CSV table of C-alpha atoms in Angstrom, one decimal:
chain,number,residue,atom,x,y,z
A,99,MET,CA,0.2,0.4,-0.1
A,100,ARG,CA,2.8,2.5,0.8
A,101,ARG,CA,4.2,2.8,-2.7
A,102,LEU,CA,0.5,2.4,-4.4
A,103,PHE,CA,0.1,5.7,-2.4
A,104,PRO,CA,1.4,8.3,-4.2
A,105,VAL,CA,0.2,6.8,-7.2
A,106,LEU,CA,-3.4,6.1,-6.4
A,107,LEU,CA,-3.3,9.9,-4.5
A,108,VAL,CA,-2.4,11.5,-8.2
A,109,LEU,CA,-4.6,9.4,-9.8
A,110,CYS,CA,-7.4,10.8,-7.1
A,111,MET,CA,-6.2,14.2,-8.2
A,112,ALA,CA,-6.9,13.9,-11.3
A,113,LEU,CA,-10.0,12.5,-11.7
A,114,PHE,CA,-11.2,15.3,-9.1
A,115,ALA,CA,-9.8,17.6,-11.2
A,116,TYR,CA,-11.6,16.7,-14.2
A,117,ALA,CA,-14.8,16.3,-12.6
A,118,PRO,CA,-16.2,19.4,-12.4
A,119,PHE,CA,-15.7,19.5,-16.5
A,120,LEU,CA,-17.7,16.3,-17.0
A,121,ILE,CA,-20.3,17.3,-14.9
A,122,LEU,CA,-20.5,20.8,-16.3
A,123,ASN,CA,-20.9,19.2,-20.4
A,124,ALA,CA,-23.3,16.6,-19.1
A,125,PRO,CA,-26.8,17.6,-20.5
A,126,TYR,CA,-29.4,19.2,-18.5
A,127,GLU,CA,-32.1,16.9,-16.8
A,128,SER,CA,-35.4,18.0,-18.4
A,129,THR,CA,-37.6,19.1,-15.5
A,130,MET,CA,-34.8,19.7,-12.5
A,131,GLY,CA,-32.4,21.2,-14.3
A,132,LEU,CA,-29.7,22.6,-12.5
A,133,VAL,CA,-29.8,21.4,-8.9
A,134,GLN,CA,-29.9,17.7,-10.5
A,135,LYS,CA,-26.4,17.9,-11.0
A,136,ILE,CA,-25.9,17.4,-7.3
A,137,PHE,CA,-27.0,13.7,-8.4
A,138,TYR,CA,-23.5,13.0,-9.2
A,139,PHE,CA,-21.7,14.0,-5.7
A,140,HIS,CA,-24.9,13.2,-3.9
A,141,VAL,CA,-25.2,8.9,-5.4
A,142,SER,CA,-21.3,8.6,-5.4
A,143,THR,CA,-21.3,9.4,-1.9
A,144,ALA,CA,-23.9,7.7,-1.0
A,145,ILE,CA,-21.9,4.4,-2.7
A,146,THR,CA,-19.3,4.6,-1.1
A,147,MET,CA,-21.0,5.1,2.2
A,148,PHE,CA,-22.5,1.9,1.9
A,149,VAL,CA,-18.9,0.3,0.9
A,150,SER,CA,-17.6,2.2,4.1
A,151,ALA,CA,-20.3,0.2,6.4
A,152,PHE,CA,-19.5,-2.9,4.7
A,153,THR,CA,-16.4,-2.7,5.5
A,154,CYS,CA,-16.3,-1.6,8.6
A,155,GLY,CA,-19.2,-4.3,9.2
A,156,ILE,CA,-16.6,-6.9,7.8
A,157,ALA,CA,-13.4,-5.4,9.5
A,158,SER,CA,-15.6,-6.2,12.7
A,159,ALA,CA,-16.5,-9.7,11.8
A,160,ILE,CA,-12.8,-10.7,11.5
A,161,PHE,CA,-11.8,-8.6,14.7
A,162,LEU,CA,-14.4,-10.5,16.7
A,163,PHE,CA,-13.9,-14.1,15.1
A,164,GLY,CA,-10.1,-13.8,14.3
A,165,ARG,CA,-9.2,-11.5,17.2
A,166,ARG,CA,-7.1,-9.4,14.5
A,167,PRO,CA,-6.1,-6.1,16.1
A,168,ALA,CA,-5.3,-4.8,12.8
A,169,ALA,CA,-9.0,-5.5,11.8
A,170,ASP,CA,-9.9,-3.6,14.5
A,171,ARG,CA,-8.0,-0.1,13.2
A,172,VAL,CA,-9.3,-0.8,9.8
A,173,GLY,CA,-13.3,-1.0,11.0
A,174,PHE,CA,-12.4,2.0,13.7
A,175,ALA,CA,-11.1,4.0,10.4
A,176,ALA,CA,-13.9,2.8,8.4
A,177,ALA,CA,-16.8,3.9,10.8
A,178,GLU,CA,-15.1,7.1,11.0
A,179,LEU,CA,-15.1,7.9,7.1
A,180,THR,CA,-19.1,6.4,7.4
A,181,VAL,CA,-20.1,9.1,9.4
A,182,LEU,CA,-17.9,11.6,7.3
A,183,LEU,CA,-19.2,10.3,4.0
A,184,GLY,CA,-23.1,10.2,5.9
A,185,LEU,CA,-22.4,14.1,6.4
A,186,VAL,CA,-21.8,14.7,3.0
A,187,VAL,CA,-25.0,12.9,2.0
A,188,LEU,CA,-27.7,14.0,4.7
A,189,ILE,CA,-26.1,17.8,3.2
A,190,SER,CA,-26.3,17.3,-0.1
A,191,GLY,CA,-29.4,15.5,-0.1
A,192,PRO,CA,-31.7,18.5,1.7
A,193,LEU,CA,-29.5,20.8,-0.8
A,194,TRP,CA,-30.9,19.0,-3.9
A,195,ALA,CA,-34.6,18.4,-1.7
A,196,ARG,CA,-35.0,22.4,-1.1
A,197,LYS,CA,-35.0,22.8,-4.6
A,198,ALA,CA,-36.8,19.4,-6.0
A,199,TRP,CA,-39.1,19.1,-3.3
A,200,GLY,CA,-39.9,22.6,-1.8
A,201,LEU,CA,-38.4,20.9,1.5
A,202,TRP,CA,-35.0,20.3,3.2
A,203,TRP,CA,-36.4,17.2,5.0
A,204,GLN,CA,-38.9,14.5,4.6
A,205,TRP,CA,-39.6,11.7,7.2
A,206,ASP,CA,-39.8,9.2,4.6
A,207,ALA,CA,-38.1,6.0,4.6
A,208,ARG,CA,-34.7,6.4,2.8
A,209,LEU,CA,-34.0,9.7,4.4
A,210,THR,CA,-35.1,8.1,7.8
A,211,SER,CA,-33.3,5.1,7.1
A,212,THR,CA,-30.2,7.0,6.3
A,213,LEU,CA,-30.1,9.0,9.3
A,214,VAL,CA,-30.3,5.9,11.6
A,215,MET,CA,-27.5,4.2,10.2
A,216,TRP,CA,-25.6,7.2,10.4
A,217,LEU,CA,-26.6,7.5,14.4
A,218,VAL,CA,-25.7,4.3,14.8
A,219,PHE,CA,-22.0,4.4,13.5
A,220,GLN,CA,-22.0,8.1,15.4
A,221,ALA,CA,-23.0,5.4,18.4
A,222,TYR,CA,-19.7,3.2,17.7
A,223,LEU,CA,-17.5,6.5,17.4
A,224,LEU,CA,-18.8,7.6,21.0
A,225,LEU,CA,-18.4,3.9,22.2
A,226,ARG,CA,-14.6,3.9,21.2
A,227,ARG,CA,-14.0,7.4,22.7
A,228,PHE,CA,-15.7,7.0,25.9
A,229,GLY,CA,-16.3,3.2,26.5
A,230,GLY,CA,-13.1,2.9,28.2
A,231,PRO,CA,-10.8,-0.3,28.0
A,232,GLY,CA,-12.3,-2.9,26.6
A,233,SER,CA,-14.8,-1.3,24.5
A,234,GLU,CA,-13.0,-2.2,21.0
A,235,LYS,CA,-15.3,-5.4,21.2
A,236,LEU,CA,-18.3,-3.6,21.5
A,237,ALA,CA,-17.8,-1.3,19.1
A,238,ALA,CA,-17.3,-3.5,16.4
A,239,ALA,CA,-20.7,-6.0,17.5
A,240,VAL,CA,-22.3,-1.9,16.8
A,241,GLY,CA,-20.6,-2.3,13.3
A,242,LEU,CA,-21.8,-5.2,12.5
A,243,PHE,CA,-25.5,-4.2,13.2
A,244,GLY,CA,-24.5,-1.1,11.7
A,245,ALA,CA,-23.3,-2.7,8.5
A,246,ALA,CA,-26.8,-5.0,8.6
A,247,LEU,CA,-28.8,-2.1,8.6
A,248,VAL,CA,-27.2,-1.4,4.7
A,249,PRO,CA,-29.7,-3.4,2.7
A,250,PHE,CA,-32.4,-2.0,4.4
A,251,VAL,CA,-31.3,1.4,3.6
A,252,TYR,CA,-30.7,0.8,0.1
A,253,TRP,CA,-33.9,-1.3,-0.4
A,254,SER,CA,-35.8,1.1,1.3
A,255,VAL,CA,-36.8,3.3,-1.9
A,256,ASN,CA,-38.4,0.2,-3.3
A,257,MET,CA,-40.3,-1.4,-0.4
A,258,TRP,CA,-42.0,1.9,0.7
A,259,ARG,CA,-43.7,4.4,-1.3
A,260,THR,CA,-41.2,7.2,-0.8
A,261,VAL,CA,-40.8,10.8,-2.4
A,262,HIS,CA,-36.7,9.6,-2.7
A,263,PRO,CA,-35.9,8.3,-5.9
A,264,THR,CA,-35.8,4.5,-6.3
A,265,THR,CA,-32.7,2.7,-7.2
A,266,ASN,CA,-34.0,2.4,-10.4
A,267,VAL,CA,-32.4,5.5,-11.5
A,268,VAL,CA,-28.4,4.8,-12.0
A,269,PRO,CA,-29.0,1.4,-14.4
A,270,THR,CA,-31.8,3.7,-16.4
A,271,LEU,CA,-29.4,6.5,-16.5
A,272,ASP,CA,-29.3,8.4,-20.1
A,273,ALA,CA,-25.8,7.4,-21.4
A,274,SER,CA,-24.6,11.0,-21.7
A,275,MET,CA,-24.8,11.2,-18.1
A,276,ARG,CA,-23.7,7.7,-16.8
A,277,GLY,CA,-20.0,8.4,-17.9
A,278,PRO,CA,-20.0,11.6,-15.6
A,279,PHE,CA,-21.9,9.3,-13.0
A,280,LEU,CA,-19.5,6.2,-13.1
A,281,TRP,CA,-16.4,9.0,-13.3
A,282,CYS,CA,-17.5,10.5,-9.8
A,283,VAL,CA,-18.0,7.0,-8.5
A,284,ALA,CA,-14.3,5.9,-9.2
A,285,ALA,CA,-13.0,9.4,-7.8
A,286,PHE,CA,-14.9,8.9,-4.4
A,287,LEU,CA,-14.0,5.3,-4.5
A,288,CYS,CA,-10.5,6.3,-5.1
A,289,LEU,CA,-10.3,8.5,-2.2
A,290,TYR,CA,-11.6,6.5,-0.1
A,291,VAL,CA,-9.4,4.1,-0.2
A,292,LEU,CA,-6.7,6.6,0.4
A,293,LEU,CA,-8.5,7.9,3.5
A,294,LEU,CA,-8.8,4.4,4.4
A,295,ALA,CA,-5.0,3.9,4.1
A,296,ALA,CA,-4.3,7.0,6.1
A,297,ARG,CA,-6.3,6.6,9.1
A,298,THR,CA,-5.6,2.9,9.5
A,299,GLU,CA,-2.2,3.8,9.0
A,300,LEU,CA,-2.4,6.5,11.9
A,301,GLU,CA,-3.8,4.0,14.1
A,302,LYS,CA,-1.6,1.6,13.6
A,303,ARG,CA,1.6,4.2,14.7
A,304,ARG,CA,-0.7,5.5,17.5
A,305,ALA,CA,-0.5,1.8,19.1
A,306,ARG,CA,3.0,1.3,18.2
A,307,LEU,CA,3.5,4.4,20.4
A,308,ASP,CA,1.2,3.3,23.0
A,309,GLU,CA,3.6,-0.3,23.1
A,310,LEU,CA,7.0,1.9,23.1
A,311,TYR,CA,5.2,3.7,26.0
A,312,LEU,CA,4.6,0.8,27.8
A,313,ALA,CA,8.0,-0.6,27.2
A,314,LEU,CA,9.5,2.5,28.8
A,315,GLU,CA,7.4,2.5,31.8
A,316,ASP,CA,8.6,-1.6,32.4
B,5,MET,CA,-26.2,-30.3,30.7
B,6,THR,CA,-28.1,-29.3,27.1
B,7,PHE,CA,-28.7,-25.9,25.5
B,8,LEU,CA,-32.2,-25.4,26.3
B,9,SER,CA,-31.9,-26.6,29.8
B,10,THR,CA,-28.9,-23.9,30.6
B,11,ALA,CA,-31.0,-21.6,28.8
B,12,THR,CA,-33.8,-22.0,31.2
B,13,LEU,CA,-32.5,-22.2,34.3
B,14,VAL,CA,-30.9,-18.8,33.3
B,15,ALA,CA,-34.2,-17.2,32.5
B,16,ARG,CA,-35.6,-19.0,35.8
B,17,LYS,CA,-32.8,-17.7,37.9
B,18,ASP,CA,-33.3,-14.3,36.8
B,19,LEU,CA,-37.3,-14.4,36.5
B,20,LEU,CA,-37.2,-16.0,40.4
B,21,VAL,CA,-35.1,-13.1,41.8
B,22,GLU,CA,-37.3,-10.5,40.1
B,23,ALA,CA,-40.3,-12.4,41.9
B,24,ARG,CA,-38.4,-12.1,45.3
B,25,SER,CA,-37.6,-8.3,45.1
B,26,ARG,CA,-39.8,-7.0,42.5
B,27,GLU,CA,-37.6,-4.2,41.8
B,28,VAL,CA,-37.5,-4.4,37.9
B,29,ILE,CA,-41.2,-4.3,37.9
B,30,TYR,CA,-42.1,-1.6,40.2
B,31,THR,CA,-39.6,0.8,39.1
B,32,SER,CA,-39.9,0.3,35.1
B,33,LEU,CA,-44.0,0.4,35.9
B,34,LEU,CA,-43.5,3.5,37.9
B,35,PHE,CA,-41.5,5.1,35.6
B,36,ALA,CA,-44.0,4.1,32.3
B,37,ILE,CA,-46.3,5.8,34.3
B,38,SER,CA,-44.9,8.9,34.6
B,39,CYS,CA,-43.3,8.6,30.8
B,40,MET,CA,-47.1,8.8,29.9
B,41,LEU,CA,-48.3,11.9,32.1
B,42,VAL,CA,-45.4,13.7,29.8
B,43,PHE,CA,-46.6,12.4,26.9
B,44,ALA,CA,-49.9,13.3,28.1
B,45,PHE,CA,-49.0,17.0,28.5
B,46,GLY,CA,-47.5,16.9,25.0
B,47,LEU,CA,-49.8,15.3,22.8
B,48,VAL,CA,-53.1,16.0,23.9
B,49,LYS,CA,-55.2,19.0,23.1
B,50,GLU,CA,-58.5,19.9,24.5
B,51,GLY,CA,-59.2,16.8,26.3
B,52,ARG,CA,-58.4,14.5,23.2
B,53,VAL,CA,-55.4,12.7,22.2
B,54,ILE,CA,-53.8,13.8,19.0
B,55,ALA,CA,-54.9,10.8,16.0
B,56,ASP,CA,-51.8,8.2,16.0
B,57,ALA,CA,-50.5,9.6,19.0
B,58,ALA,CA,-51.5,6.7,21.4
B,59,GLY,CA,-49.4,3.7,19.3
B,60,ALA,CA,-46.2,6.1,19.7
B,61,ILE,CA,-46.9,7.0,23.3
B,62,LEU,CA,-47.4,3.2,23.6
B,63,TRP,CA,-43.7,2.0,22.1
B,64,ILE,CA,-42.2,5.0,23.4
B,65,THR,CA,-43.3,4.4,27.4
B,66,ILE,CA,-42.3,0.2,26.7
B,67,ALA,CA,-38.8,1.5,25.2
B,68,PHE,CA,-38.0,3.9,27.8
B,69,ALA,CA,-39.3,1.3,30.5
B,70,GLY,CA,-36.8,-1.3,28.8
B,71,THR,CA,-33.9,0.4,28.7
B,72,LEU,CA,-34.5,1.2,32.6
B,73,ALA,CA,-35.0,-2.8,33.3
B,74,LEU,CA,-32.2,-3.8,31.2
B,75,SER,CA,-29.5,-1.8,32.5
B,76,ARG,CA,-31.2,-2.8,36.5
B,77,ILE,CA,-30.9,-6.5,35.3
B,78,PHE,CA,-27.2,-6.3,34.5
B,79,ASP,CA,-26.2,-3.7,36.9
B,80,ARG,CA,-27.8,-6.8,39.4
B,81,GLU,CA,-25.3,-8.9,37.6
B,82,ARG,CA,-22.5,-7.1,38.5
B,83,GLN,CA,-22.6,-6.4,41.7
B,84,ASN,CA,-21.5,-9.8,43.2
B,85,GLU,CA,-19.6,-10.6,40.0
B,86,THR,CA,-22.0,-12.8,39.2
B,87,LEU,CA,-21.7,-12.3,35.9
B,88,ARG,CA,-18.1,-13.3,35.5
B,89,ALA,CA,-19.4,-16.8,37.7
B,90,LEU,CA,-21.8,-17.1,34.5
B,91,LEU,CA,-19.3,-16.5,32.1
B,92,LEU,CA,-17.2,-18.9,33.4
B,93,ALA,CA,-19.5,-22.0,33.7
B,94,PRO,CA,-18.8,-24.6,31.2
B,95,THR,CA,-21.9,-24.2,28.8
B,96,PRO,CA,-22.0,-22.5,25.7
B,97,ARG,CA,-22.5,-19.0,25.6
B,98,ALA,CA,-24.9,-18.6,23.4
B,99,ALA,CA,-27.5,-20.3,26.0
B,100,ILE,CA,-26.4,-18.2,29.0
B,101,TYR,CA,-27.4,-15.2,26.0
B,102,VAL,CA,-30.5,-16.8,25.0
B,103,GLY,CA,-31.5,-17.6,28.8
B,104,LYS,CA,-30.6,-13.7,29.8
B,105,PHE,CA,-33.0,-13.0,26.3
B,106,ALA,CA,-35.8,-14.7,27.3
B,107,GLY,CA,-35.3,-13.3,31.2
B,108,VAL,CA,-35.7,-9.6,29.4
B,109,LEU,CA,-38.4,-10.4,27.3
B,110,GLY,CA,-40.3,-12.4,30.4
B,111,LEU,CA,-39.7,-8.9,32.2
B,112,LEU,CA,-40.9,-6.9,29.3
B,113,LEU,CA,-43.9,-8.2,28.7
B,114,LEU,CA,-44.7,-8.0,32.0
B,115,VAL,CA,-44.4,-4.4,31.8
B,116,GLU,CA,-46.4,-4.0,29.1
B,117,GLY,CA,-49.5,-6.3,30.7
B,118,ILE,CA,-49.5,-3.2,32.7
B,119,VAL,CA,-48.5,-0.3,30.3
B,120,VAL,CA,-51.4,-1.8,27.6
B,121,PRO,CA,-54.2,-1.6,29.3
B,122,LEU,CA,-52.8,1.8,31.0
B,123,VAL,CA,-52.8,3.2,27.3
B,124,VAL,CA,-56.4,2.0,26.4
B,125,LEU,CA,-57.7,3.1,29.5
B,126,MET,CA,-55.9,6.8,29.6
B,127,PHE,CA,-56.0,7.3,25.9
B,128,ASP,CA,-58.8,6.2,25.0
B,129,ALA,CA,-57.1,3.7,22.2
B,130,GLN,CA,-59.2,0.8,21.0
B,131,LEU,CA,-56.1,-1.2,21.2
B,132,PHE,CA,-58.1,-4.9,21.1
B,133,ARG,CA,-60.1,-4.1,18.6
B,134,HIS,CA,-57.9,-6.9,16.9
B,135,THR,CA,-56.4,-8.7,20.0
B,136,GLY,CA,-54.1,-11.2,17.9
B,137,TRP,CA,-52.5,-8.8,15.4
B,138,MET,CA,-52.0,-6.4,18.5
B,139,LEU,CA,-50.1,-9.0,20.4
B,140,GLY,CA,-48.3,-10.0,17.5
B,141,LEU,CA,-46.9,-6.7,17.1
B,142,LEU,CA,-46.3,-6.3,20.9
B,143,LEU,CA,-44.6,-9.9,21.0
B,144,ALA,CA,-42.5,-9.2,17.8
B,145,GLY,CA,-41.7,-5.7,18.7
B,146,SER,CA,-40.4,-6.5,22.4
B,147,ALA,CA,-38.8,-9.8,21.0
B,148,GLY,CA,-36.2,-7.8,18.5
B,149,TYR,CA,-35.7,-4.7,20.8
B,150,ALA,CA,-35.4,-7.5,24.1
B,151,ALA,CA,-32.6,-9.7,21.7
B,152,VAL,CA,-30.1,-6.2,21.2
B,153,GLY,CA,-30.8,-5.1,24.3
B,154,THR,CA,-29.8,-7.9,25.9
B,155,LEU,CA,-26.3,-8.0,23.9
B,156,PHE,CA,-25.5,-4.4,24.6
B,157,ALA,CA,-26.2,-4.1,28.0
B,158,ALA,CA,-24.3,-7.4,28.4
B,159,MET,CA,-21.5,-6.2,27.0
B,160,LEU,CA,-21.9,-2.5,28.9
B,161,ALA,CA,-22.1,-4.3,32.4
B,162,ARG,CA,-18.2,-4.0,32.5
B,163,SER,CA,-17.8,-0.8,30.3
B,164,ARG,CA,-17.3,2.5,32.8
B,165,SER,CA,-20.2,5.0,31.9
B,166,ARG,CA,-22.6,2.2,30.9
B,167,GLY,CA,-25.6,4.3,31.9
B,168,ALA,CA,-25.0,6.7,29.6
B,169,LEU,CA,-24.1,4.6,26.2
B,170,LEU,CA,-26.5,2.1,26.5
B,171,PRO,CA,-29.3,4.5,25.3
B,172,VAL,CA,-27.3,5.9,23.2
B,173,LEU,CA,-26.3,2.6,21.5
B,174,LEU,CA,-29.6,0.9,22.0
B,175,TYR,CA,-32.0,3.8,20.5
B,176,PRO,CA,-30.2,3.9,17.0
B,177,ILE,CA,-30.5,0.7,16.1
B,178,THR,CA,-33.7,-0.9,17.7
B,179,VAL,CA,-35.6,2.1,16.0
B,180,PRO,CA,-36.4,-0.5,12.7
B,181,VAL,CA,-38.4,-2.0,15.6
B,182,ILE,CA,-39.7,0.8,17.3
B,183,ILE,CA,-41.3,2.2,13.8
B,184,GLY,CA,-42.1,-0.9,13.0
B,185,GLY,CA,-44.4,-0.9,16.3
B,186,VAL,CA,-45.4,2.2,16.0
B,187,ARG,CA,-46.4,2.2,12.6
B,188,GLY,CA,-48.4,-1.2,12.8
B,189,THR,CA,-50.6,0.0,15.9
B,190,ALA,CA,-51.0,2.9,14.3
B,191,ALA,CA,-52.6,0.9,11.4
B,192,LEU,CA,-54.7,-1.2,13.6
B,193,LEU,CA,-56.1,2.0,15.5
B,194,GLN,CA,-57.3,4.0,12.1
B,195,PRO,CA,-61.4,4.0,12.3
B,196,GLU,CA,-61.2,1.1,9.5
B,197,ALA,CA,-58.3,-1.0,10.9
B,198,ASP,CA,-55.7,-1.4,7.9
B,199,LEU,CA,-55.2,-4.9,8.0
B,200,VAL,CA,-52.8,-5.4,5.5
B,201,LEU,CA,-50.6,-2.9,6.6
B,202,ALA,CA,-50.7,-3.9,9.8
B,203,ARG,CA,-49.6,-7.0,8.2
B,204,ALA,CA,-46.7,-5.4,5.8
B,205,TRP,CA,-45.3,-3.8,9.3
B,206,LEU,CA,-45.9,-7.1,11.4
B,207,MET,CA,-43.9,-8.9,8.4
B,208,MET,CA,-41.1,-6.5,8.9
B,209,LEU,CA,-40.4,-6.7,12.2
B,210,ILE,CA,-40.4,-10.7,12.2
B,211,ALA,CA,-37.4,-10.3,9.7
B,212,PHE,CA,-35.7,-7.3,11.9
B,213,ASP,CA,-36.3,-9.9,15.1
B,214,ALA,CA,-34.7,-12.7,12.9
B,215,VAL,CA,-31.8,-10.2,11.6
B,216,PHE,CA,-31.2,-9.2,15.4
B,217,ILE,CA,-31.6,-12.4,17.4
B,218,THR,CA,-28.8,-14.0,14.8
B,219,LEU,CA,-26.4,-11.2,14.9
B,220,SER,CA,-27.0,-11.2,18.6
B,221,LEU,CA,-26.3,-15.1,18.9
B,222,TRP,CA,-23.1,-14.6,16.5
B,223,THR,CA,-21.2,-12.1,18.4
B,224,PHE,CA,-22.5,-13.1,22.2
B,225,GLU,CA,-19.5,-15.4,22.1
B,226,PRO,CA,-16.5,-13.2,20.7
B,227,ALA,CA,-17.7,-10.0,22.6
B,228,MET,CA,-17.8,-11.8,25.8
B,229,THR,CA,-14.5,-13.5,25.9
B,230,GLU,CA,-12.2,-11.1,28.2
């Protein structure tokens, strides 16, 4: 990863630098016009958030059953990024909704379930910070439950009648919009891998530092 | 000792301790009644309850009283270090979880046995027009809540600041169950009870119960190991 990091960093910067031009050149959506363009970042971050939640769930399961501290560090980093990405999703969504629905927030299934999932990962972070020693395992269990919510969040738009657009939008996207959209997804996934690697490395060094302090005391 | 007999013994012990002291029952009941009192001031206008409010009052009261019962049950285990003794016993951890879960669920249902009639009387809610459906919703909702609650209360039993952390963990994770209960009850409370909708919510509750119980059984063992 250490050797791959600068390569990915350059790639990510290039992806993000070119993304605005692609979005600018993409056609206007017939009914929503300009505000629709927020879709390229909103959906991309939402997809990355789901990936992040799953990463946290899988890492937590590996930590719980395989007892690998490395998996715990990945899980912690992923939980933090899930909260961060969730914040982007929960801010970019209402910005679009204000124009499309005339309301900042609707208590519909998709919005509510996303908020719930975001709160679960907030709880994970609270636990890590204030739970005291031994809270890693407890947090890992929370991470598993949080990841279990992802399918419900994803399919909520199809299960209930909601005002939020359904999962049908992405597969039926017009070819001229699909290119920029996939570009943005790639950019956010690339950014995610970078942030996850950096955050995990930071945790690793922190753990190493703690070990050194302990060794010094002995 | 078989899995089932271990679970029965643990549950029986919890219910027996409770039957003798009646501490959890009394405190959660009194708490539930004070909860309803607060709702009565917020959700009653000119002597009438706001439409759909009765279901919300019922489920939020259950959730709040449930948190109180959960933390008390595991505090009791902590006082005499009995939780450690229980975990040291040469039985599968999952059996201990099932026993604790059954005990918590039993207590929760007991509290509901009094809270539900109280909501019917005090908020004039026709909860028992479709008794079978209502009981199904109550049972499925309480099972999901107790499944997650038992897992996290057990894990938090040894943590500091558990009093503050239990609600913070429990409410976001169990919110789907609460939503299912509230919406399902609201469907039953309509002037023309919408049984199709109530059935859909009940099915969703059962789906969540399956996910929650599976995940809890799965994580209890590794998470409780020191």
